[in-house]
Amino acid sequence: MTRLVLIRHGETAWNAVRRLQGHIDIPLNAEGERQAAALGAALADERIDAIVASDLGRARATAQAVARHHGLPVHEDARLRERCYGAFEGLDYHEIARRYPDDFAAWQARAVDAVMPAGERVAESFRAFYQRTTAALLDWAARHPGQTLAIVAHGGVLECAYRAALELPLGTPRSFPIRNASINRFRAADGKVALTSWGEIAHLDPKALDELA
C-alpha cells in the first residue's frame, strides 16, 4: 500500500476571480504563498518519502513549501496538470458563456466526452483528463510501494482522484469542495485508490495563517 497526500496548489489571482487557468501558468498570489507556507508547516512532522508536483508553477511553488521541511527534491510530472480547456482558458465564466454558449452548456451539463473549442492549446474531454490523471497517480504509487507521497496538483486532479476512490460516475455534478492548499489523503494498492480523509483545512484558519506572517 502507498499513502498519497494529495494537495491542491495555493490560491492564484485567477482563482480569486474564477478565471479559468487550465494549462496557463499563473503564479501563486500573496494569499497562495501564505497558504503554501501554512501547508508546509502542517506537514513538517509527517513522514513523507517523496514529493511530486504538476509542472505548472503554482503547483511547483506549493510543493516547494512542503519540500523545504523535508530536504526532498520536487519531482515534476506534466500528467498532473489541470485539464486543458482550449479556448476557455484565460476567460471567466461569464465570458465563456457569452462567447461559447453551446460549449459552455455542454461543460456545465457534465458532458464527459465533449471537447471545448481549441485555443492556443487543444482542449481535452473530461474522460480523457480523468484517464490521464488517475493513471499518473497510480503510476507514482506503484513506484513507491509502502511509502508516503505528497502530490501537489490542481482542483480537477483532486476531483478525479475523489471520483476514482468513491467510484462516482464522471457525469454527476461535483458535490464536494476542493479548497486551495487543502490536504486530502488516499491509499493506493492493486491499481486502485481509496479515500482516507478529505478536505483538511485547519492549517488555513486565519489565526494559523497570521502566526506565519
mmCIF file of C-alpha atoms in Angstrom:
data_model
loop_
_atom_site.group_PDB
_atom_site.id
_atom_site.type_symbol
_atom_site.label_atom_id
_atom_site.label_comp_id
_atom_site.label_asym_id
_atom_site.label_seq_id
_atom_site.Cartn_x
_atom_site.Cartn_y
_atom_site.Cartn_z
ATOM 1 C CA MET A 1 0.000 0.000 0.000
ATOM 2 C CA THR A 2 1.162 3.512 -0.807
ATOM 3 C CA ARG A 3 -0.141 6.530 1.062
ATOM 4 C CA LEU A 4 -0.930 9.583 -1.069
ATOM 5 C CA VAL A 5 -1.193 13.045 0.445
ATOM 6 C CA LEU A 6 -2.893 14.839 -2.401
ATOM 7 C CA ILE A 7 -2.833 18.640 -2.262
ATOM 8 C CA ARG A 8 -4.349 21.391 -4.356
ATOM 9 C CA HIS A 9 -1.975 24.297 -5.048
ATOM 10 C CA GLY A 10 -2.367 27.575 -3.175
ATOM 11 C CA GLU A 11 -4.522 30.413 -4.426
ATOM 12 C CA THR A 12 -3.728 32.439 -7.534
ATOM 13 C CA ALA A 13 -5.130 35.788 -8.618
ATOM 14 C CA TRP A 14 -7.221 33.970 -11.218
ATOM 15 C CA ASN A 15 -8.651 31.563 -8.645
ATOM 16 C CA ALA A 16 -9.846 34.561 -6.672
ATOM 17 C CA VAL A 17 -11.929 35.884 -9.610
ATOM 18 C CA ARG A 18 -12.903 32.490 -11.105
ATOM 19 C CA ARG A 19 -10.883 32.956 -14.285
ATOM 20 C CA LEU A 20 -10.145 29.615 -15.913
ATOM 21 C CA GLN A 21 -6.443 28.735 -15.847
ATOM 22 C CA GLY A 22 -6.134 25.245 -17.288
ATOM 23 C CA HIS A 23 -2.603 24.973 -18.669
ATOM 24 C CA ILE A 24 -1.867 28.712 -18.408
ATOM 25 C CA ASP A 25 0.987 29.095 -15.939
ATOM 26 C CA ILE A 26 -0.372 31.533 -13.340
ATOM 27 C CA PRO A 27 1.747 32.004 -10.170
ATOM 28 C CA LEU A 28 0.547 31.981 -6.591
ATOM 29 C CA ASN A 29 -0.701 35.301 -5.266
ATOM 30 C CA ALA A 30 0.269 36.603 -1.800
ATOM 31 C CA GLU A 31 -2.547 34.632 -0.168
ATOM 32 C CA GLY A 32 -1.482 31.498 -2.020
ATOM 33 C CA GLU A 33 2.078 31.917 -0.785
ATOM 34 C CA ARG A 34 0.792 32.199 2.787
ATOM 35 C CA GLN A 35 -1.357 29.109 2.286
ATOM 36 C CA ALA A 36 1.621 27.184 0.933
ATOM 37 C CA ALA A 37 3.746 28.189 3.931
ATOM 38 C CA ALA A 38 0.990 27.061 6.303
ATOM 39 C CA LEU A 39 0.672 23.792 4.417
ATOM 40 C CA GLY A 40 4.405 23.160 4.683
ATOM 41 C CA ALA A 41 4.342 23.796 8.427
ATOM 42 C CA ALA A 42 1.324 21.497 8.862
ATOM 43 C CA LEU A 43 3.124 18.616 7.140
ATOM 44 C CA ALA A 44 6.563 19.300 8.623
ATOM 45 C CA ASP A 45 6.410 16.496 11.195
ATOM 46 C CA GLU A 46 4.773 13.896 8.964
ATOM 47 C CA ARG A 47 6.647 11.140 7.213
ATOM 48 C CA ILE A 48 6.971 11.988 3.530
ATOM 49 C CA ASP A 49 9.204 9.875 1.307
ATOM 50 C CA ALA A 50 8.838 11.708 -1.997
ATOM 51 C CA ILE A 51 7.214 14.870 -3.340
ATOM 52 C CA VAL A 52 5.677 15.153 -6.779
ATOM 53 C CA ALA A 53 4.036 18.138 -8.463
ATOM 54 C CA SER A 54 2.443 19.226 -11.673
ATOM 55 C CA ASP A 55 4.981 21.104 -13.746
ATOM 56 C CA LEU A 56 2.900 24.300 -13.622
ATOM 57 C CA GLY A 57 4.388 26.989 -11.395
ATOM 58 C CA ARG A 58 1.512 27.283 -8.931
ATOM 59 C CA ALA A 59 1.803 23.590 -8.090
ATOM 60 C CA ARG A 60 5.618 23.591 -8.029
ATOM 61 C CA ALA A 61 5.754 26.555 -5.656
ATOM 62 C CA THR A 62 3.271 24.915 -3.304
ATOM 63 C CA ALA A 63 5.248 21.668 -3.388
ATOM 64 C CA GLN A 64 8.484 23.504 -2.663
ATOM 65 C CA ALA A 65 6.926 24.918 0.511
ATOM 66 C CA VAL A 66 6.444 21.321 1.667
ATOM 67 C CA ALA A 67 9.801 20.100 0.398
ATOM 68 C CA ARG A 68 11.865 22.632 2.337
ATOM 69 C CA HIS A 69 10.772 20.990 5.610
ATOM 70 C CA HIS A 70 11.871 17.539 4.463
ATOM 71 C CA GLY A 71 15.034 18.123 2.452
ATOM 72 C CA LEU A 72 13.495 16.406 -0.572
ATOM 73 C CA PRO A 73 13.501 17.343 -4.256
ATOM 74 C CA VAL A 74 10.258 18.071 -6.079
ATOM 75 C CA HIS A 75 9.663 15.693 -8.979
ATOM 76 C CA GLU A 76 7.623 17.261 -11.779
ATOM 77 C CA ASP A 77 5.076 15.436 -13.905
ATOM 78 C CA ALA A 78 3.125 17.132 -16.696
ATOM 79 C CA ARG A 79 0.490 14.394 -16.461
ATOM 80 C CA LEU A 80 -0.628 16.039 -13.210
ATOM 81 C CA ARG A 81 -1.521 19.307 -14.910
ATOM 82 C CA GLU A 82 -5.025 20.718 -14.718
ATOM 83 C CA ARG A 83 -7.412 19.850 -17.539
ATOM 84 C CA CYS A 84 -6.713 21.692 -20.780
ATOM 85 C CA TYR A 85 -9.718 23.879 -21.619
ATOM 86 C CA GLY A 86 -8.622 25.143 -25.035
ATOM 87 C CA ALA A 87 -10.267 28.461 -25.932
ATOM 88 C CA PHE A 88 -11.892 28.695 -22.480
ATOM 89 C CA GLU A 89 -8.519 29.316 -20.838
ATOM 90 C CA GLY A 90 -7.987 32.899 -19.708
ATOM 91 C CA LEU A 91 -11.720 33.671 -19.593
ATOM 92 C CA ASP A 92 -14.069 33.949 -16.643
ATOM 93 C CA TYR A 93 -17.355 32.057 -16.551
ATOM 94 C CA HIS A 94 -19.428 34.980 -17.844
ATOM 95 C CA GLU A 95 -17.101 35.487 -20.803
ATOM 96 C CA ILE A 96 -17.186 31.784 -21.661
ATOM 97 C CA ALA A 97 -20.983 31.692 -21.537
ATOM 98 C CA ARG A 98 -21.219 34.744 -23.795
ATOM 99 C CA ARG A 99 -18.645 33.668 -26.400
ATOM 100 C CA TYR A 100 -19.310 29.936 -26.473
ATOM 101 C CA PRO A 101 -22.884 29.371 -25.240
ATOM 102 C CA ASP A 102 -23.339 25.838 -26.625
ATOM 103 C CA ASP A 103 -19.935 24.605 -25.464
ATOM 104 C CA PHE A 104 -20.448 26.258 -22.086
ATOM 105 C CA ALA A 105 -23.806 24.494 -21.711
ATOM 106 C CA ALA A 106 -22.229 21.117 -22.521
ATOM 107 C CA TRP A 107 -19.486 21.759 -19.965
ATOM 108 C CA GLN A 108 -21.963 22.721 -17.258
ATOM 109 C CA ALA A 109 -24.116 19.683 -18.114
ATOM 110 C CA ARG A 110 -21.095 17.425 -17.419
ATOM 111 C CA ALA A 111 -20.909 16.040 -20.954
ATOM 112 C CA VAL A 112 -17.836 13.932 -20.250
ATOM 113 C CA ASP A 113 -16.795 13.403 -23.869
ATOM 114 C CA ALA A 114 -17.398 16.981 -25.037
ATOM 115 C CA VAL A 115 -14.323 18.946 -26.090
ATOM 116 C CA MET A 116 -14.132 22.738 -25.930
ATOM 117 C CA PRO A 117 -13.030 24.760 -28.976
ATOM 118 C CA ALA A 118 -9.293 24.817 -29.482
ATOM 119 C CA GLY A 119 -7.399 27.909 -28.453
ATOM 120 C CA GLU A 120 -3.647 28.245 -28.044
ATOM 121 C CA ARG A 121 -3.847 24.584 -26.982
ATOM 122 C CA VAL A 122 -6.159 21.733 -27.971
ATOM 123 C CA ALA A 123 -8.719 21.034 -25.240
ATOM 124 C CA GLU A 124 -9.351 17.596 -23.748
ATOM 125 C CA SER A 125 -12.566 15.927 -22.675
ATOM 126 C CA PHE A 126 -13.216 15.232 -19.025
ATOM 127 C CA ARG A 127 -12.947 11.492 -19.702
ATOM 128 C CA ALA A 128 -9.502 11.910 -21.284
ATOM 129 C CA PHE A 129 -8.431 14.155 -18.403
ATOM 130 C CA TYR A 130 -9.649 11.610 -15.848
ATOM 131 C CA GLN A 131 -7.740 8.825 -17.553
ATOM 132 C CA ARG A 132 -4.552 10.907 -17.759
ATOM 133 C CA THR A 133 -4.525 11.994 -14.143
ATOM 134 C CA THR A 134 -5.613 8.768 -12.467
ATOM 135 C CA ALA A 135 -3.017 6.853 -14.485
ATOM 136 C CA ALA A 136 -0.343 9.280 -13.277
ATOM 137 C CA LEU A 137 -1.370 8.906 -9.629
ATOM 138 C CA LEU A 138 -1.392 5.107 -9.831
ATOM 139 C CA ASP A 139 1.959 5.126 -11.633
ATOM 140 C CA TRP A 140 3.610 7.141 -8.872
ATOM 141 C CA ALA A 141 2.011 4.933 -6.241
ATOM 142 C CA ALA A 142 3.346 1.811 -7.961
ATOM 143 C CA ARG A 143 6.854 3.287 -7.996
ATOM 144 C CA HIS A 144 6.783 3.845 -4.221
ATOM 145 C CA PRO A 145 5.147 0.819 -2.575
ATOM 146 C CA GLY A 146 4.811 1.150 1.181
ATOM 147 C CA GLN A 147 5.846 4.801 1.135
ATOM 148 C CA THR A 148 4.108 8.153 1.600
ATOM 149 C CA LEU A 149 3.956 10.571 -1.317
ATOM 150 C CA ALA A 150 2.971 14.220 -1.198
ATOM 151 C CA ILE A 151 1.471 15.081 -4.580
ATOM 152 C CA VAL A 152 0.643 18.705 -5.390
ATOM 153 C CA ALA A 153 -1.689 19.228 -8.309
ATOM 154 C CA HIS A 154 -4.910 21.030 -9.222
ATOM 155 C CA GLY A 155 -8.587 21.060 -8.340
ATOM 156 C CA GLY A 156 -9.530 18.933 -11.317
ATOM 157 C CA VAL A 157 -6.910 16.322 -10.473
ATOM 158 C CA LEU A 158 -8.242 16.081 -6.929
ATOM 159 C CA GLU A 159 -11.756 15.705 -8.306
ATOM 160 C CA CYS A 160 -10.625 12.786 -10.466
ATOM 161 C CA ALA A 161 -8.944 11.081 -7.508
ATOM 162 C CA TYR A 162 -12.068 11.522 -5.391
ATOM 163 C CA ARG A 163 -14.287 10.087 -8.126
ATOM 164 C CA ALA A 164 -11.941 7.153 -8.640
ATOM 165 C CA ALA A 165 -11.830 6.350 -4.927
ATOM 166 C CA LEU A 166 -15.602 6.514 -4.473
ATOM 167 C CA GLU A 167 -16.341 5.060 -7.932
ATOM 168 C CA LEU A 168 -18.539 8.038 -8.797
ATOM 169 C CA PRO A 169 -19.836 8.359 -12.364
ATOM 170 C CA LEU A 170 -17.927 11.011 -14.275
ATOM 171 C CA GLY A 171 -21.108 12.764 -15.368
ATOM 172 C CA THR A 172 -22.504 13.514 -11.916
ATOM 173 C CA PRO A 173 -22.199 17.069 -10.517
ATOM 174 C CA ARG A 174 -19.289 17.918 -8.273
ATOM 175 C CA SER A 175 -20.888 17.973 -4.816
ATOM 176 C CA PHE A 176 -17.704 18.185 -2.750
ATOM 177 C CA PRO A 177 -15.480 21.202 -2.045
ATOM 178 C CA ILE A 178 -11.873 21.383 -3.234
ATOM 179 C CA ARG A 179 -10.074 24.132 -1.337
ATOM 180 C CA ASN A 180 -6.757 25.668 -2.307
ATOM 181 C CA ALA A 181 -3.901 24.192 -0.239
ATOM 182 C CA SER A 182 -6.198 21.562 1.289
ATOM 183 C CA ILE A 183 -4.821 18.181 2.400
ATOM 184 C CA ASN A 184 -6.565 15.073 1.078
ATOM 185 C CA ARG A 185 -5.407 11.553 1.924
ATOM 186 C CA PHE A 186 -5.675 8.351 -0.080
ATOM 187 C CA ARG A 187 -4.359 4.793 -0.058
ATOM 188 C CA ALA A 188 -3.300 3.144 -3.298
ATOM 189 C CA ALA A 189 -2.900 -0.596 -3.856
ATOM 190 C CA ASP A 190 -3.517 -3.071 -6.652
ATOM 191 C CA GLY A 191 -4.237 -0.345 -9.177
ATOM 192 C CA LYS A 192 -6.966 1.311 -7.116
ATOM 193 C CA VAL A 193 -7.228 4.274 -4.757
ATOM 194 C CA ALA A 194 -9.243 4.544 -1.553
ATOM 195 C CA LEU A 195 -10.114 7.728 0.307
ATOM 196 C CA THR A 196 -8.813 8.135 3.853
ATOM 197 C CA SER A 197 -9.720 11.760 4.584
ATOM 198 C CA TRP A 198 -10.858 14.750 2.555
ATOM 199 C CA GLY A 199 -10.535 18.497 2.814
ATOM 200 C CA GLU A 200 -8.235 19.046 5.810
ATOM 201 C CA ILE A 201 -8.010 22.832 6.156
ATOM 202 C CA ALA A 202 -7.309 23.543 9.842
ATOM 203 C CA HIS A 203 -3.897 24.887 8.835
ATOM 204 C CA LEU A 204 -5.665 27.547 6.736
ATOM 205 C CA ASP A 205 -7.543 29.042 9.676
ATOM 206 C CA PRO A 206 -6.892 32.815 9.727
ATOM 207 C CA LYS A 207 -5.176 32.560 13.115
ATOM 208 C CA ALA A 208 -2.827 29.876 11.805
ATOM 209 C CA LEU A 209 -2.019 31.992 8.750
ATOM 210 C CA ASP A 210 -1.426 35.084 10.887
ATOM 211 C CA GLU A 211 1.101 33.192 13.008
ATOM 212 C CA LEU A 212 3.183 32.607 9.867
ATOM 213 C CA ALA A 213 3.006 36.222 8.693
#
